Amino acid sequence: MTVIALELISNIQELTTCDPKYYKHTQRIFLLLHEHGLAYQAESMVNYDPVDKTVLANEQVDANGCSWRSGAKVEKKLLKQWFLRISAFRDALLEDLDLLARNGDWPEHVLSMQRNWLGKSKGARIKFQIFAYDDTKHPAIEIFTTRSDTLFGVQYVALAATHPLVIEQSKKDAQLRSFLDNMPNLPQDSKDGFLLPNVRAINPLAFDPLTPDATKASLPIYVASYVLADYGDGAVMGVPGHDLRDNAFWKLNRSGDPIRMVVKQSPTSEDLSNEDAYVHQGVLTSHSGRFAGKRSAGAAQEIVELLKRNELGDFAETWRLRDWLISRRRYWGTPIPIIHCESCGPVPVPVDQLPVELPQVEGHWLRGKAGNPLEEAHDWVNTQCPNCHSPAKRDTDTMDTFVDSSWYFVRFADPQNAEMPFSPEAVNGLLPVDLYIGGVEHAILHLLYARFIYKFLATTSLWPAGDSNDIRGEPFKQLLTQGMVHGKTYTDPSTGRFLKPEEVSLDTPSQPTIIATGETANVSFEKMSKSKYNGVDPTTCIEMYGADATRAHMLFQAPASEVLEWDEGKISGVTRWMTKLHDYVCRNNTVTKLSLNESPKSYFTTKLPSISSVDQKESLIWDKEIDLWLSVQRTIISVTESFSTASSLNTVVSDLMTLSNTLLESEKACNEALRYHALSAVLRMMAPITPAFAEECWSILHGSPASIFKQAFPTPDNTLEMLQQQRRSQVCAVQVNGKLKFAATIPLPPGDMTGDELSRWVTEKILETDEGRQRLKGGGNMDINKAKKVIVVGGKTVNFVL
Ligand SMILES: [Zn+2]
């Protein structure tokens, strides 16, 4: 049962996709798809468990071809299934990935997985004529290929088990039937083949007089399990010289027969005669008739044009994407709202009769019965045709639960709407989703289905086009795929065995030893798993350190999209930070008694004009105050940015730690009111990550019930530029032989400058000032260029020893 919750501002919205109140609208969307010709029934080969009498997904069939649940040998069976025509949207689904790639809004690896799944490839569809020894006529075999340049190298044709020619031949060939029966037992990468004895294929180039004899020879036709029924046309042209799988198939089924190489790397390279496939593009060899010497790309183009003129082929594109098979034969899932009538065919359930609710099938699974439970609910199945009112039967399939989740984010915009899935006003106001967070396991199925249904909804009467057409293209503006938490894992170096915590001594934490043998255990970080004894229960950590420290630690250790190596020892950095800040708050809790009417901005603006006349001590304080407030301003900007993208929450914690340190260092030096404002900003920025801690500190500071959660998040006060300007120069006390001569305002030295380099730099800058030029340069006894020694103290004082 799926419950999906989302907090919208202050009221929590909850959806339950298995609730009839929700799936009523899923059925409505199904009917809209049906109305648009995008939901249809077709025969399809499925994995069928004969014991449980259920259809299985490919993932539910193990390597030996057995059901994960019953252990029975899985059969391939043709069943009538419901499909959603996602292929009608494939161009938009592919093209709009470019929009999502902008600014890195979606992770590159998800985009490339979607591109591969859609799998658009350009090539040609080529006809191979068939001749039969018994003179029966057969339609030509059509084959899609992306490598027309290797057509001279075709040495056989291979067909999928479902190809019409195979089905036809199997009727009179018992051996073929037994090969087909055994096919599901073959391993996935099997290159077993069955040679069809009565038919041969002709390479279409055989009709060209300039084609070499080898290519003109007729071709054997095989049935092969490596040819997928749903790729191209269930037929492959076998080119052992230039395709790895074809090469392996040839060696297994025709061992000893020479392989024809029709492409080589360059015009000057030797003609290849080796047994391995050369899979790259290159230059056509002498086996390629009139195309010999031409480059692959140009030759492919010309070959297809030649075939096209003779009606033996044409340019074509193919997609890997199949239509979405949504039929399930389970009790859970949304019933398909279709009634089958003998005279009217499949009839949609009228919208005012939705939802079609699941019937009560008490204890069906408890009784251990096999098959589709809905088929047994006779009272439910037998109904009346909405069209002609004669007796009819309900469809007993339920929908793949991915259908429910393909539009739930749209429902969140209008969750209480009883009449419609959503109102246009509601979705126009809230969609698309700004930031969508989910595991990378959803990179293909869920995200592709959701994009499809969203694009479909935008074409329906439910969501008429308004002014804001830009929101109707893609449902999720930004996607974040969160990383996994990996646990510290101990293994025995001699056996590789995973060690239980009690088998390892951590007396010397840097050198964990195996108690039984005294050997040093190997340490690694791996996905948490019971078999690796590396799981961590967050509640233990929360009990020990508190929820706030645990949360801050988790966020700090890695960006949300990366793997987090869980090392509890490192939490001490976070607890130290919180403790120091808490102590600081306790020491400075009298601040509210001060006058806080003056904002830091007006404090600095008032004080700036008098700054050139202050003494050295005051100038140091001034610098510290500027540094503190600069640090606050920069942190507000970076933390706001990090919170709004959510991808770098780890830097929020590290930025706040740095600012806290600057604040702690300023305790003795800076204006108390200024420090209060800095502390207030730190606490308000911490509140989303350490809410209880921030609230506690806030109440110590103010001694009142005013909650930190009633305070605004800090915003920049536009002092950054002014303060940066000020901080670019400093007042430097100039001494000669230990006696103060004057104070000069010079720029800040570059941060990494030290030693003689710094002395030379400071001297130069002092001589550039008016006073320096007048008093310390020239022929007098004050020429600092002739100083024996230059002592620079922190860039603030310089003593020239003449
Ligand atoms: Zn009817």
Tab-separated table of N, CA, C and O in Angstrom, residues 578-672:
chain	number	residue	atom	x	y	z
A	578	MET	N	28.649	22.478	18.648
A	578	MET	CA	27.416	22.849	19.338
A	578	MET	C	27.699	23.223	20.799
A	578	MET	O	27.117	24.169	21.326
A	579	THR	N	28.615	22.474	21.436
A	579	THR	CA	28.935	22.760	22.844
A	579	THR	C	29.568	24.145	22.995
A	579	THR	O	29.191	24.935	23.862
A	580	LYS	N	30.533	24.447	22.104
A	580	LYS	CA	31.220	25.740	22.185
A	580	LYS	C	30.234	26.893	21.980
A	580	LYS	O	30.282	27.917	22.671
A	581	LEU	N	29.321	26.693	21.029
A	581	LEU	CA	28.352	27.739	20.735
A	581	LEU	C	27.380	27.924	21.910
A	581	LEU	O	27.038	29.050	22.291
A	582	HIS	N	26.989	26.796	22.504
A	582	HIS	CA	26.070	26.838	23.650
A	582	HIS	C	26.722	27.591	24.812
A	582	HIS	O	26.100	28.453	25.446
A	583	ASP	N	28.009	27.286	25.085
A	583	ASP	CA	28.741	27.976	26.151
A	583	ASP	C	28.808	29.474	25.870
A	583	ASP	O	28.651	30.306	26.757
A	584	TYR	N	29.059	29.809	24.633
A	584	TYR	CA	29.156	31.218	24.237
A	584	TYR	C	27.818	31.929	24.509
A	584	TYR	O	27.791	33.033	25.055
A	585	VAL	N	26.729	31.255	24.141
A	585	VAL	CA	25.394	31.839	24.356
A	585	VAL	C	25.181	32.078	25.852
A	585	VAL	O	24.718	33.145	26.259
A	586	CYS	N	25.579	31.093	26.686
A	586	CYS	CA	25.385	31.237	28.134
A	586	CYS	C	26.208	32.407	28.694
A	586	CYS	O	25.758	33.121	29.573
A	587	ARG	N	27.421	32.604	28.154
A	587	ARG	CA	28.260	33.712	28.637
A	587	ARG	C	27.746	35.077	28.189
A	587	ARG	O	28.034	36.083	28.785
A	588	ASN	N	27.002	35.083	27.085
A	588	ASN	CA	26.619	36.365	26.484
A	588	ASN	C	25.114	36.598	26.504
A	588	ASN	O	24.566	37.235	25.620
A	589	ASN	N	24.461	36.056	27.541
A	589	ASN	CA	23.000	36.109	27.529
A	589	ASN	C	22.436	37.405	28.114
A	589	ASN	O	21.246	37.533	28.311
A	590	THR	N	23.310	38.348	28.423
A	590	THR	CA	22.810	39.612	28.973
A	590	THR	C	22.611	40.645	27.879
A	590	THR	O	22.239	41.774	28.134
A	591	VAL	N	22.847	40.236	26.697
A	591	VAL	CA	22.900	41.186	25.594
A	591	VAL	C	21.582	41.919	25.359
A	591	VAL	O	21.571	43.070	24.946
A	592	THR	N	20.482	41.266	25.693
A	592	THR	CA	19.193	41.920	25.428
A	592	THR	C	19.013	43.170	26.276
A	592	THR	O	18.167	43.993	25.999
A	593	LYS	N	19.832	43.284	27.336
A	593	LYS	CA	19.723	44.494	28.157
A	593	LYS	C	20.365	45.698	27.445
A	593	LYS	O	20.199	46.833	27.826
A	594	LEU	N	21.160	45.413	26.406
A	594	LEU	CA	21.796	46.495	25.663
A	594	LEU	C	20.791	47.141	24.729
A	594	LEU	O	19.773	46.568	24.394
A	595	SER	N	21.145	48.304	24.276
A	595	SER	CA	20.313	48.930	23.265
A	595	SER	C	20.648	48.295	21.917
A	595	SER	O	21.783	48.351	21.452
A	596	LEU	N	19.667	47.639	21.337
A	596	LEU	CA	19.906	46.974	20.055
A	596	LEU	C	19.194	47.708	18.935
A	596	LEU	O	18.937	47.166	17.873
A	597	ASN	N	18.870	48.989	19.212
A	597	ASN	CA	18.100	49.716	18.205
A	597	ASN	C	18.912	49.971	16.942
A	597	ASN	O	18.385	50.061	15.856
A	598	GLU	N	20.226	50.097	17.151
A	598	GLU	CA	21.046	50.425	15.991
A	598	GLU	C	21.359	49.163	15.192
A	598	GLU	O	21.838	48.176	15.740
A	599	SER	N	21.105	49.210	13.911
A	599	SER	CA	21.408	48.049	13.074
A	599	SER	C	22.902	48.059	12.761
A	599	SER	O	23.541	49.118	12.773
A	600	PRO	N	23.491	46.887	12.468
A	600	PRO	CA	24.901	46.851	12.097
A	600	PRO	C	25.187	47.778	10.921
A	600	PRO	O	26.225	48.426	10.877
A	601	LYS	N	24.252	47.878	10.007
A	601	LYS	CA	24.490	48.709	8.833
A	601	LYS	C	24.687	50.177	9.248
A	601	LYS	O	25.643	50.832	8.825
A	602	SER	N	23.797	50.673	10.119
A	602	SER	CA	23.934	52.086	10.490
A	602	SER	C	25.145	52.271	11.406
A	602	SER	O	25.802	53.305	11.386
A	603	TYR	N	25.471	51.238	12.190
A	603	TYR	CA	26.681	51.282	13.032
A	603	TYR	C	27.906	51.530	12.167
A	603	TYR	O	28.714	52.417	12.425
A	604	PHE	N	28.026	50.736	11.094
A	604	PHE	CA	29.201	50.877	10.227
A	604	PHE	C	29.156	52.186	9.447
A	604	PHE	O	30.162	52.863	9.299
A	605	THR	N	27.990	52.576	8.960
A	605	THR	CA	27.888	53.796	8.158
A	605	THR	C	28.258	55.025	8.985
A	605	THR	O	28.930	55.932	8.504
A	606	THR	N	27.841	55.020	10.271
A	606	THR	CA	28.153	56.158	11.136
A	606	THR	C	29.643	56.224	11.449
A	606	THR	O	30.240	57.288	11.514
A	607	LYS	N	30.229	55.067	11.661
A	607	LYS	CA	31.606	55.027	12.154
A	607	LYS	C	32.652	55.219	11.050
A	607	LYS	O	33.755	55.692	11.321
A	608	LEU	N	32.274	54.874	9.811
A	608	LEU	CA	33.258	54.889	8.721
A	608	LEU	C	34.011	56.207	8.537
A	608	LEU	O	35.245	56.197	8.429
A	609	PRO	N	33.318	57.368	8.481
A	609	PRO	CA	34.034	58.614	8.174
A	609	PRO	C	35.151	58.945	9.162
A	609	PRO	O	36.149	59.590	8.791
A	610	SER	N	35.010	58.489	10.408
A	610	SER	CA	36.012	58.864	11.416
A	610	SER	C	37.165	57.875	11.475
A	610	SER	O	38.070	58.014	12.293
A	611	ILE	N	37.171	56.918	10.592
A	611	ILE	CA	38.066	55.776	10.761
A	611	ILE	C	39.533	56.124	10.536
A	611	ILE	O	40.420	55.531	11.151
A	612	SER	N	39.803	57.145	9.703
A	612	SER	CA	41.203	57.440	9.402
A	612	SER	C	41.922	58.046	10.614
A	612	SER	O	43.143	58.015	10.698
A	613	SER	N	41.130	58.572	11.558
A	613	SER	CA	41.776	59.243	12.686
A	613	SER	C	41.913	58.367	13.929
A	613	SER	O	42.373	58.829	14.960
A	614	VAL	N	41.507	57.089	13.838
A	614	VAL	CA	41.549	56.269	15.051
A	614	VAL	C	42.966	55.793	15.325
A	614	VAL	O	43.801	55.726	14.426
A	615	ASP	N	43.210	55.427	16.561
A	615	ASP	CA	44.542	54.935	16.881
A	615	ASP	C	44.673	53.456	16.525
A	615	ASP	O	43.727	52.806	16.104
A	616	GLN	N	45.866	52.947	16.727
A	616	GLN	CA	46.168	51.596	16.266
A	616	GLN	C	45.293	50.534	16.933
A	616	GLN	O	44.793	49.633	16.288
A	617	LYS	N	45.092	50.701	18.252
A	617	LYS	CA	44.330	49.714	18.994
A	617	LYS	C	42.888	49.659	18.483
A	617	LYS	O	42.329	48.598	18.217
A	618	GLU	N	42.354	50.865	18.290
A	618	GLU	CA	40.973	50.928	17.821
A	618	GLU	C	40.854	50.402	16.392
A	618	GLU	O	39.862	49.793	16.019
A	619	SER	N	41.905	50.648	15.616
A	619	SER	CA	41.898	50.168	14.236
A	619	SER	C	41.850	48.640	14.170
A	619	SER	O	41.214	48.052	13.308
A	620	LEU	N	42.540	47.996	15.133
A	620	LEU	CA	42.501	46.530	15.185
A	620	LEU	C	41.091	46.027	15.466
A	620	LEU	O	40.608	45.071	14.857
A	621	ILE	N	40.425	46.693	16.432
A	621	ILE	CA	39.041	46.308	16.760
A	621	ILE	C	38.142	46.504	15.546
A	621	ILE	O	37.341	45.649	15.188
A	622	TRP	N	38.341	47.648	14.924
A	622	TRP	CA	37.557	47.982	13.726
A	622	TRP	C	37.687	46.872	12.664
A	622	TRP	O	36.704	46.416	12.096
A	623	ASP	N	38.936	46.445	12.416
A	623	ASP	CA	39.153	45.375	11.439
A	623	ASP	C	38.416	44.107	11.828
A	623	ASP	O	37.802	43.435	10.995
A	624	LYS	N	38.461	43.774	13.107
A	624	LYS	CA	37.798	42.545	13.556
A	624	LYS	C	36.288	42.637	13.365
A	624	LYS	O	35.634	41.679	12.974
A	625	GLU	N	35.752	43.830	13.673
A	625	GLU	CA	34.305	43.999	13.519
A	625	GLU	C	33.893	43.880	12.054
A	625	GLU	O	32.891	43.252	11.725
A	626	ILE	N	34.708	44.506	11.195
A	626	ILE	CA	34.406	44.399	9.760
A	626	ILE	C	34.492	42.934	9.332
A	626	ILE	O	33.629	42.424	8.626
A	627	ASP	N	35.538	42.240	9.769
A	627	ASP	CA	35.703	40.827	9.403
A	627	ASP	C	34.509	39.997	9.863
A	627	ASP	O	34.016	39.140	9.131
A	628	LEU	N	34.040	40.251	11.091
A	628	LEU	CA	32.913	39.479	11.615
A	628	LEU	C	31.671	39.714	10.766
A	628	LEU	O	31.014	38.770	10.339
A	629	TRP	N	31.386	40.995	10.491
A	629	TRP	CA	30.140	41.259	9.771
A	629	TRP	C	30.223	40.844	8.296
A	629	TRP	O	29.241	40.393	7.706
A	630	LEU	N	31.454	40.964	7.715
A	630	LEU	CA	31.665	40.438	6.357
A	630	LEU	C	31.368	38.946	6.326
A	630	LEU	O	30.714	38.436	5.424
A	631	SER	N	31.870	38.250	7.342
A	631	SER	CA	31.686	36.809	7.426
A	631	SER	C	30.192	36.465	7.539
A	631	SER	O	29.704	35.535	6.897
A	632	VAL	N	29.453	37.250	8.347
A	632	VAL	CA	28.005	37.021	8.470
A	632	VAL	C	27.324	37.195	7.109
A	632	VAL	O	26.541	36.347	6.668
A	633	GLN	N	27.667	38.291	6.435
A	633	GLN	CA	27.018	38.573	5.147
A	633	GLN	C	27.312	37.484	4.112
A	633	GLN	O	26.429	37.017	3.407
A	634	ARG	N	28.576	37.089	4.028
A	634	ARG	CA	28.944	36.050	3.051
A	634	ARG	C	28.249	34.736	3.374
A	634	ARG	O	27.802	34.010	2.491
A	635	THR	N	28.155	34.420	4.680
A	635	THR	CA	27.526	33.152	5.065
A	635	THR	C	26.028	33.162	4.750
A	635	THR	O	25.486	32.162	4.278
A	636	ILE	N	25.366	34.291	4.997
A	636	ILE	CA	23.931	34.367	4.670
A	636	ILE	C	23.731	34.083	3.185
A	636	ILE	O	22.858	33.300	2.792
A	637	ILE	N	24.597	34.671	2.359
A	637	ILE	CA	24.448	34.483	0.906
A	637	ILE	C	24.683	33.019	0.521
A	637	ILE	O	23.884	32.406	-0.188
A	638	SER	N	25.763	32.429	1.033
A	638	SER	CA	26.076	31.057	0.605
A	638	SER	C	25.094	30.042	1.191
A	638	SER	O	24.694	29.098	0.516
A	639	VAL	N	24.667	30.249	2.444
A	639	VAL	CA	23.738	29.299	3.064
A	639	VAL	C	22.366	29.368	2.378
A	639	VAL	O	21.739	28.339	2.106
A	640	THR	N	21.911	30.579	2.049
A	640	THR	CA	20.632	30.722	1.353
A	640	THR	C	20.682	29.981	0.018
A	640	THR	O	19.760	29.254	-0.346
A	641	GLU	N	21.810	30.148	-0.684
A	641	GLU	CA	21.986	29.474	-1.975
A	641	GLU	C	21.967	27.942	-1.797
A	641	GLU	O	21.275	27.230	-2.518
A	642	SER	N	22.703	27.461	-0.794
A	642	SER	CA	22.770	26.012	-0.580
A	642	SER	C	21.416	25.439	-0.185
A	642	SER	O	21.022	24.376	-0.652
A	643	PHE	N	20.704	26.145	0.687
A	643	PHE	CA	19.375	25.648	1.087
A	643	PHE	C	18.436	25.609	-0.113
A	643	PHE	O	17.598	24.726	-0.227
A	644	SER	N	18.575	26.568	-1.021
A	644	SER	CA	17.601	26.606	-2.114
A	644	SER	C	17.885	25.566	-3.181
A	644	SER	O	16.981	25.181	-3.910
A	645	THR	N	19.126	25.068	-3.275
A	645	THR	CA	19.360	24.017	-4.270
A	645	THR	C	19.340	22.630	-3.639
A	645	THR	O	19.186	21.644	-4.339
A	646	ALA	N	19.490	22.555	-2.327
A	646	ALA	CA	19.412	21.302	-1.576
A	646	ALA	C	20.521	20.309	-1.893
A	646	ALA	O	20.638	19.269	-1.268
A	647	SER	N	21.367	20.615	-2.893
A	647	SER	CA	22.366	19.621	-3.263
A	647	SER	C	23.631	19.738	-2.412
A	647	SER	O	24.438	18.830	-2.395
A	648	SER	N	23.802	20.862	-1.705
A	648	SER	CA	25.050	21.013	-0.948
A	648	SER	C	24.774	21.419	0.494
A	648	SER	O	25.318	22.396	0.984
A	649	LEU	N	23.905	20.657	1.172
A	649	LEU	CA	23.589	20.972	2.565
A	649	LEU	C	24.814	20.761	3.448
A	649	LEU	O	24.904	21.318	4.543
A	650	ASN	N	25.766	19.938	2.971
A	650	ASN	CA	26.997	19.754	3.745
A	650	ASN	C	27.756	21.070	3.897
A	650	ASN	O	28.350	21.339	4.929
A	651	THR	N	27.705	21.921	2.861
A	651	THR	CA	28.420	23.190	2.969
A	651	THR	C	27.690	24.164	3.883
A	651	THR	O	28.311	25.064	4.438
A	652	VAL	N	26.382	23.978	4.085
A	652	VAL	CA	25.663	24.811	5.055
A	652	VAL	C	26.287	24.597	6.429
A	652	VAL	O	26.619	25.545	7.145
A	653	VAL	N	26.481	23.323	6.786
A	653	VAL	CA	27.045	23.023	8.104
A	653	VAL	C	28.469	23.562	8.204
A	653	VAL	O	28.835	24.204	9.191
A	654	SER	N	29.287	23.349	7.165
A	654	SER	CA	30.676	23.805	7.288
A	654	SER	C	30.751	25.332	7.298
A	654	SER	O	31.565	25.912	8.019
A	655	ASP	N	29.897	26.009	6.518
A	655	ASP	CA	29.890	27.484	6.542
A	655	ASP	C	29.494	27.998	7.923
A	655	ASP	O	30.063	28.975	8.423
A	656	LEU	N	28.500	27.348	8.550
A	656	LEU	CA	28.045	27.811	9.866
A	656	LEU	C	29.098	27.535	10.937
A	656	LEU	O	29.248	28.302	11.886
A	657	MET	N	29.844	26.451	10.779
A	657	MET	CA	30.938	26.171	11.711
A	657	MET	C	32.003	27.257	11.602
A	657	MET	O	32.511	27.756	12.613
A	658	THR	N	32.348	27.636	10.377
A	658	THR	CA	33.363	28.668	10.183
A	658	THR	C	32.903	30.000	10.779
A	658	THR	O	33.662	30.678	11.492
A	659	LEU	N	31.655	30.357	10.514
A	659	LEU	CA	31.140	31.621	11.047
A	659	LEU	C	31.117	31.593	12.582
A	659	LEU	O	31.456	32.586	13.240
A	660	SER	N	30.750	30.445	13.156
A	660	SER	CA	30.734	30.329	14.616
A	660	SER	C	32.125	30.569	15.182
A	660	SER	O	32.286	31.244	16.198
A	661	ASN	N	33.149	30.034	14.521
A	661	ASN	CA	34.521	30.239	14.994
A	661	ASN	C	34.900	31.714	14.946
A	661	ASN	O	35.512	32.236	15.882
A	662	THR	N	34.551	32.392	13.857
A	662	THR	CA	34.847	33.824	13.745
A	662	THR	C	34.157	34.578	14.886
A	662	THR	O	34.738	35.480	15.494
A	663	LEU	N	32.925	34.154	15.176
A	663	LEU	CA	32.169	34.810	16.249
A	663	LEU	C	32.864	34.594	17.600
A	663	LEU	O	33.026	35.522	18.398
A	664	LEU	N	33.272	33.345	17.855
A	664	LEU	CA	33.924	33.031	19.129
A	664	LEU	C	35.233	33.807	19.288
A	664	LEU	O	35.551	34.285	20.370
A	665	GLU	N	35.984	33.950	18.198
A	665	GLU	CA	37.250	34.693	18.241
A	665	GLU	C	37.032	36.188	18.499
A	665	GLU	O	37.915	36.875	18.986
A	666	SER	N	35.853	36.681	18.144
A	666	SER	CA	35.593	38.124	18.270
A	666	SER	C	35.100	38.502	19.666
A	666	SER	O	34.849	39.661	19.944
A	667	GLU	N	34.959	37.484	20.538
A	667	GLU	CA	34.286	37.711	21.824
A	667	GLU	C	34.902	38.847	22.625
A	667	GLU	O	34.210	39.696	23.167
A	668	LYS	N	36.237	38.879	22.673
A	668	LYS	CA	36.907	39.894	23.498
A	668	LYS	C	36.955	41.238	22.784
A	668	LYS	O	37.044	42.284	23.410
A	669	ALA	N	36.994	41.187	21.454
A	669	ALA	CA	37.321	42.395	20.706
A	669	ALA	C	36.121	43.248	20.289
A	669	ALA	O	36.164	44.463	20.427
A	670	CYS	N	35.067	42.594	19.815
A	670	CYS	CA	34.057	43.378	19.080
A	670	CYS	C	32.943	43.926	19.951
A	670	CYS	O	32.666	43.431	21.034
A	671	ASN	N	32.302	44.926	19.416
A	671	ASN	CA	31.109	45.539	19.969
A	671	ASN	C	30.074	44.463	20.296
A	671	ASN	O	29.766	43.601	19.473
A	672	GLU	N	29.519	44.553	21.499
A	672	GLU	CA	28.629	43.507	21.981
A	672	GLU	C	27.345	43.407	21.155
A	672	GLU	O	26.856	42.329	20.861
